[in-house]
CSV table of C-alpha atoms in Angstrom, one decimal:
chain,number,residue,atom,x,y,z
A,1,UNK,CA,-50.1,88.1,297.5
A,2,UNK,CA,-49.3,86.8,301.0
A,3,UNK,CA,-45.7,86.6,300.1
A,4,UNK,CA,-45.6,90.2,298.9
A,5,UNK,CA,-47.4,91.3,302.1
A,6,UNK,CA,-44.9,89.3,304.2
A,7,UNK,CA,-42.0,91.0,302.5
A,8,UNK,CA,-43.4,94.5,303.1
A,9,UNK,CA,-44.3,93.8,306.7
A,10,UNK,CA,-40.9,92.3,307.5
A,11,UNK,CA,-39.2,95.3,306.1
A,12,UNK,CA,-41.2,97.5,308.4
A,13,UNK,CA,-40.5,95.2,311.4
A,14,UNK,CA,-36.8,95.2,310.7
A,15,UNK,CA,-36.7,99.0,310.6
A,16,UNK,CA,-38.6,99.1,313.8
A,17,UNK,CA,-36.3,96.7,315.6
A,18,UNK,CA,-33.2,98.5,314.4
A,19,UNK,CA,-34.3,101.8,315.7
A,20,UNK,CA,-35.2,100.2,319.0
A,21,UNK,CA,-32.0,98.3,319.7
A,22,UNK,CA,-29.4,100.6,317.9
A,23,UNK,CA,-27.5,102.9,320.3
A,24,UNK,CA,-27.9,106.5,319.4
A,25,UNK,CA,-31.3,106.1,317.9
A,26,UNK,CA,-34.3,108.0,319.3
A,27,UNK,CA,-36.1,104.9,320.5
A,28,UNK,CA,-33.0,103.1,321.9
A,29,UNK,CA,-33.3,102.0,325.6
A,30,UNK,CA,-30.4,100.1,327.3
A,31,UNK,CA,-31.7,96.7,328.4
A,32,UNK,CA,-30.5,93.3,329.4
A,33,UNK,CA,-29.2,91.4,326.3
A,34,UNK,CA,-31.4,88.4,327.1
A,35,UNK,CA,-34.5,90.7,327.3
A,36,UNK,CA,-33.5,92.4,324.0
A,37,UNK,CA,-33.3,89.1,322.2
A,38,UNK,CA,-36.7,88.1,323.5
A,39,UNK,CA,-38.2,91.4,322.4
A,40,UNK,CA,-36.7,91.1,319.0
A,41,UNK,CA,-38.3,87.8,318.6
A,42,UNK,CA,-41.6,89.2,319.5
A,43,UNK,CA,-41.2,92.0,317.0
A,44,UNK,CA,-40.6,89.6,314.2
A,45,UNK,CA,-43.5,87.4,315.3
A,46,UNK,CA,-46.0,90.3,314.9
A,47,UNK,CA,-45.8,90.6,311.1
A,48,UNK,CA,-46.1,86.9,310.6
A,49,UNK,CA,-49.4,86.9,312.5
A,50,UNK,CA,-50.6,89.9,310.5
A,51,UNK,CA,-49.9,88.6,307.0
A,52,UNK,CA,-53.2,86.8,306.5
A,53,UNK,CA,-55.0,90.1,307.3
A,54,UNK,CA,-52.8,92.4,305.4
A,55,UNK,CA,-52.5,90.2,302.3
A,56,UNK,CA,-56.1,90.5,301.2
A,57,UNK,CA,-56.2,94.2,302.0
A,58,UNK,CA,-53.1,94.9,299.9
A,59,UNK,CA,-54.5,92.9,297.0
A,60,UNK,CA,-57.7,95.1,297.1
A,61,UNK,CA,-55.6,98.3,297.0
A,62,UNK,CA,-53.5,97.1,294.1
A,63,UNK,CA,-56.5,95.8,292.1
A,64,UNK,CA,-58.2,99.2,292.7
A,65,UNK,CA,-55.2,101.0,291.3
A,66,UNK,CA,-55.1,98.7,288.3
A,67,UNK,CA,-51.7,97.2,289.3
A,68,UNK,CA,-51.1,93.6,288.3
A,69,UNK,CA,-48.2,91.8,289.9
A,70,UNK,CA,-46.7,88.7,288.3
A,71,UNK,CA,-47.2,85.3,289.9
A,72,UNK,CA,-44.1,84.0,291.8
A,73,UNK,CA,-43.5,80.3,291.3
A,74,UNK,CA,-41.5,79.6,294.4
A,75,UNK,CA,-39.0,76.8,294.1
A,76,UNK,CA,-39.8,76.2,290.4
A,77,UNK,CA,-36.2,76.9,289.3
A,78,UNK,CA,-35.0,74.2,291.7
A,79,UNK,CA,-36.7,71.5,289.8
A,80,UNK,CA,-34.5,69.5,287.5
A,81,UNK,CA,-37.4,68.7,285.2
A,82,UNK,CA,-38.0,72.4,284.5
A,83,UNK,CA,-34.3,73.2,284.1
A,84,UNK,CA,-33.4,70.5,281.7
A,85,UNK,CA,-35.5,72.0,278.9
A,86,UNK,CA,-34.1,75.5,279.4
A,87,UNK,CA,-32.8,77.1,276.2
A,88,UNK,CA,-29.1,77.8,276.4
A,89,UNK,CA,-27.0,80.2,274.3
A,90,UNK,CA,-23.6,78.7,273.4
A,91,UNK,CA,-23.1,80.7,270.2
A,92,UNK,CA,-19.3,81.0,269.6
A,93,UNK,CA,-18.5,78.8,272.6
A,94,UNK,CA,-15.4,76.6,272.5
A,95,UNK,CA,-15.7,73.0,273.6
A,96,UNK,CA,-12.7,71.7,271.7
A,97,UNK,CA,-11.1,68.5,273.0
A,98,UNK,CA,-13.4,68.4,276.1
A,99,UNK,CA,-14.9,65.2,277.5
A,100,UNK,CA,-18.7,65.8,277.4
A,101,UNK,CA,-20.3,62.4,277.1
A,102,UNK,CA,-24.1,62.4,277.6
A,103,UNK,CA,-24.1,66.2,278.0
A,104,UNK,CA,-27.5,67.9,277.4
A,105,UNK,CA,-27.3,70.6,274.7
A,106,UNK,CA,-30.9,70.1,273.7
A,107,UNK,CA,-32.6,73.1,272.2
A,108,UNK,CA,-29.4,75.2,272.6
A,109,UNK,CA,-28.1,77.8,270.2
A,110,UNK,CA,-24.6,76.9,269.0
A,111,UNK,CA,-23.8,78.9,265.9
A,112,UNK,CA,-20.0,79.1,265.3
A,113,UNK,CA,-19.4,76.9,268.4
A,114,UNK,CA,-16.3,74.7,268.4
A,115,UNK,CA,-16.7,71.0,269.2
A,116,UNK,CA,-13.7,69.7,267.3
A,117,UNK,CA,-12.1,66.6,268.8
A,118,UNK,CA,-14.7,66.7,271.7
A,119,UNK,CA,-16.0,63.5,273.3
A,120,UNK,CA,-19.8,63.7,272.8
A,121,UNK,CA,-20.8,60.1,273.0
A,122,UNK,CA,-24.5,59.8,273.9
A,123,UNK,CA,-24.8,63.6,274.1
A,124,UNK,CA,-28.2,65.2,273.3
A,125,UNK,CA,-28.3,68.0,270.7
A,126,UNK,CA,-31.9,67.4,270.0
A,127,UNK,CA,-33.5,70.5,268.6
A,128,UNK,CA,-30.3,72.4,268.8
A,129,UNK,CA,-29.7,75.2,266.2
A,130,UNK,CA,-26.5,76.5,264.8
A,131,UNK,CA,-24.8,77.5,261.6
A,132,UNK,CA,-21.1,76.9,260.8
A,133,UNK,CA,-20.6,74.6,263.9
A,134,UNK,CA,-17.3,72.7,264.0
A,135,UNK,CA,-17.6,69.0,264.9
A,136,UNK,CA,-14.4,68.1,263.1
A,137,UNK,CA,-13.1,64.8,264.5
A,138,UNK,CA,-15.6,64.7,267.4
A,139,UNK,CA,-16.7,61.5,268.9
A,140,UNK,CA,-20.5,61.4,268.8
A,141,UNK,CA,-21.5,57.7,268.9
A,142,UNK,CA,-25.1,57.3,269.8
A,143,UNK,CA,-25.6,61.1,270.1
A,144,UNK,CA,-29.1,62.5,269.6
A,145,UNK,CA,-29.3,65.1,266.9
A,146,UNK,CA,-33.0,64.6,266.1
A,147,UNK,CA,-34.7,67.7,264.7
A,148,UNK,CA,-31.5,69.7,265.1
A,149,UNK,CA,-30.4,72.3,262.6
A,150,UNK,CA,-26.7,72.4,261.7
A,151,UNK,CA,-26.4,74.1,258.3
A,152,UNK,CA,-23.0,74.8,256.8
A,153,UNK,CA,-21.4,72.8,259.6
A,154,UNK,CA,-18.4,70.5,259.6
A,155,UNK,CA,-18.6,66.9,260.7
A,156,UNK,CA,-15.5,65.8,258.8
A,157,UNK,CA,-13.8,62.9,260.5
A,158,UNK,CA,-16.5,62.8,263.2
A,159,UNK,CA,-17.7,59.5,264.6
A,160,UNK,CA,-21.5,59.4,264.5
A,161,UNK,CA,-21.9,55.6,264.8
A,162,UNK,CA,-25.5,54.8,265.7
A,163,UNK,CA,-26.3,58.5,266.1
A,164,UNK,CA,-29.9,59.6,265.6
A,165,UNK,CA,-30.4,62.6,263.4
A,166,UNK,CA,-34.0,62.2,262.2
A,167,UNK,CA,-35.7,65.2,260.7
A,168,UNK,CA,-32.5,67.3,261.1
A,169,UNK,CA,-31.3,70.0,258.8
A,170,UNK,CA,-27.7,69.6,257.6
A,171,UNK,CA,-27.9,71.5,254.4
A,172,UNK,CA,-24.5,72.3,252.9
A,173,UNK,CA,-22.7,70.5,255.7
A,174,UNK,CA,-19.6,68.3,255.4
A,175,UNK,CA,-19.3,64.7,256.6
A,176,UNK,CA,-16.1,64.0,254.7
A,177,UNK,CA,-14.4,60.8,256.0
A,178,UNK,CA,-17.0,60.6,258.9
A,179,UNK,CA,-18.2,57.4,260.4
A,180,UNK,CA,-22.0,57.2,260.0
A,181,UNK,CA,-22.4,53.5,260.4
A,182,UNK,CA,-25.9,52.4,261.6
A,183,UNK,CA,-26.9,56.0,262.1
A,184,UNK,CA,-30.3,57.4,261.2
A,185,UNK,CA,-30.9,60.5,259.1
A,186,UNK,CA,-34.4,59.5,258.1
A,187,UNK,CA,-36.4,62.5,256.9
A,188,UNK,CA,-33.4,64.8,257.2
A,189,UNK,CA,-32.5,67.7,255.0
A,190,UNK,CA,-29.1,66.9,253.4
A,191,UNK,CA,-29.1,68.9,250.2
A,192,UNK,CA,-25.6,69.7,248.8
A,193,UNK,CA,-24.1,67.8,251.8
A,194,UNK,CA,-20.6,66.3,251.3
A,195,UNK,CA,-20.2,62.6,252.2
A,196,UNK,CA,-17.0,62.0,250.3
A,197,UNK,CA,-15.0,59.0,251.7
A,198,UNK,CA,-17.5,58.6,254.5
A,199,UNK,CA,-18.3,55.2,256.0
A,200,UNK,CA,-22.0,54.7,256.4
A,201,UNK,CA,-22.6,51.0,256.4
A,202,UNK,CA,-26.1,50.2,257.6
A,203,UNK,CA,-27.2,53.8,257.9
A,204,UNK,CA,-30.7,55.0,257.2
A,205,UNK,CA,-31.6,57.9,254.9
A,206,UNK,CA,-35.2,56.9,254.4
A,207,UNK,CA,-37.2,59.9,253.1
A,208,UNK,CA,-34.2,62.3,253.3
A,209,UNK,CA,-33.6,65.1,250.9
A,210,UNK,CA,-30.1,64.6,249.5
A,211,UNK,CA,-30.4,66.7,246.4
A,212,UNK,CA,-26.9,67.4,245.0
A,213,UNK,CA,-25.1,65.4,247.7
A,214,UNK,CA,-21.6,64.1,247.1
A,215,UNK,CA,-20.8,60.4,247.8
A,216,UNK,CA,-17.5,60.1,246.0
A,217,UNK,CA,-15.4,57.2,247.4
A,218,UNK,CA,-17.9,56.6,250.2
A,219,UNK,CA,-18.7,53.1,251.6
A,220,UNK,CA,-22.5,53.0,251.9
A,221,UNK,CA,-22.9,49.2,252.1
A,222,UNK,CA,-26.4,48.3,253.1
A,223,UNK,CA,-27.6,51.9,253.3
A,224,UNK,CA,-31.3,52.5,253.0
A,225,UNK,CA,-32.2,55.3,250.5
A,226,UNK,CA,-35.8,54.3,250.3
A,227,UNK,CA,-38.1,57.2,249.4
A,228,UNK,CA,-35.1,59.6,249.4
A,229,UNK,CA,-34.6,62.4,247.0
A,230,UNK,CA,-31.2,62.0,245.3
A,231,UNK,CA,-31.6,64.3,242.4
A,232,UNK,CA,-28.2,65.3,240.9
A,233,UNK,CA,-26.3,63.4,243.6
A,234,UNK,CA,-22.8,62.1,242.6
A,235,UNK,CA,-21.8,58.5,243.5
A,236,UNK,CA,-18.4,58.3,241.7
A,237,UNK,CA,-16.5,55.4,243.3
A,238,UNK,CA,-19.1,54.9,246.0
A,239,UNK,CA,-19.6,51.3,247.3
A,240,UNK,CA,-23.4,50.7,247.2
A,241,UNK,CA,-23.4,47.0,247.9
A,242,UNK,CA,-26.8,45.8,249.2
A,243,UNK,CA,-28.0,49.5,249.4
A,244,UNK,CA,-31.8,49.9,248.8
A,245,UNK,CA,-33.4,52.5,246.6
A,246,UNK,CA,-37.1,51.6,246.7
A,247,UNK,CA,-39.1,54.7,246.0
A,248,UNK,CA,-36.0,56.9,245.7
A,249,UNK,CA,-35.8,59.6,243.1
A,250,UNK,CA,-32.5,59.9,241.2
A,251,UNK,CA,-33.2,62.5,238.5
A,252,UNK,CA,-30.0,63.7,237.0
A,253,UNK,CA,-27.9,61.7,239.4
A,254,UNK,CA,-24.5,60.3,238.4
A,255,UNK,CA,-24.1,56.7,239.4
A,256,UNK,CA,-22.0,55.8,236.3
A,257,UNK,CA,-18.9,55.0,238.4
A,258,UNK,CA,-20.7,53.6,241.4
A,259,UNK,CA,-19.4,50.2,242.7
A,260,UNK,CA,-21.5,47.1,243.4
A,261,UNK,CA,-24.8,48.6,242.1
A,262,UNK,CA,-27.2,46.3,240.3
A,263,UNK,CA,-30.4,46.6,238.3
A,264,UNK,CA,-32.3,44.8,241.0
A,265,UNK,CA,-31.4,47.5,243.5
A,266,UNK,CA,-32.9,50.2,241.3
A,267,UNK,CA,-35.9,48.2,240.2
A,268,UNK,CA,-38.2,50.4,242.3
A,269,UNK,CA,-36.3,53.6,242.0
A,270,UNK,CA,-37.1,56.5,239.7
A,271,UNK,CA,-34.6,58.0,237.2
A,272,UNK,CA,-34.8,60.5,234.5
A,273,UNK,CA,-33.3,60.7,231.0
A,274,UNK,CA,-30.2,62.5,232.3
A,275,UNK,CA,-29.5,60.0,235.1
A,276,UNK,CA,-26.2,58.2,234.5
A,277,UNK,CA,-26.0,54.5,235.4
A,278,UNK,CA,-23.2,52.0,235.3
A,279,UNK,CA,-22.9,50.0,232.1
A,280,UNK,CA,-25.5,47.2,232.0
A,281,UNK,CA,-27.6,48.6,234.8
A,282,UNK,CA,-31.1,49.8,234.1
A,283,UNK,CA,-33.9,51.5,236.1
A,284,UNK,CA,-37.4,52.7,235.4
A,285,UNK,CA,-38.0,56.3,234.3
A,286,UNK,CA,-40.7,58.3,236.0
């Protein structure tokens, strides 16, 4: 309230000074310039001294009239801590081929944005939301995509080595020929996602929903599919050497042409009558 009072009083003071020192005005009196400057200073000093008195009175008047003024957080927008969480709208923006390592896109809106061939190593897209986003060929090593939502998006040829995408939503997206090595998609939604020819050695898909996903020709050596839902997923030609499926559900999945898959790997998995396995490989039905 003091700030508002100060603004009002200063406006009055400025008007008073202008009419006093401006030639042609009714109150103008020709004086020595030094004297004029001193008097101007006195004029501006008066409102400053009156603010403490006027502020409370102004507040009483406004309250009586039922007027509520919003609080003014002076300097708040200058704080980096407050700004870094600000939601930004990048829908339709073009970042193609740009060098943006460690850039903060957290909680941003990026639908239809273009990040193809961009350098995004270590960038934060945590909580970002966007449909049909183009990350084709982007470098995203160690990027943070936790809790992000990129449905119908294209990560084909992207490098996501050691990226974190836990609890993200990538439904209907494409990771064709992408590098997902040692990345984490634990708890992510990856239904109908295309991983054909992807390289995902050491990646984690623990608890992920990968219903209807495609893994044709992918190298998923040492991947962790524990507790994942892989119903109707297709693994034709996929290298599954040392991959773990403990607690995974594979109802209706096609693993008949998977490479390096053994009975031991599926000992704790759950298949159905229509699940297709390589010749000689068995798994429990449940």
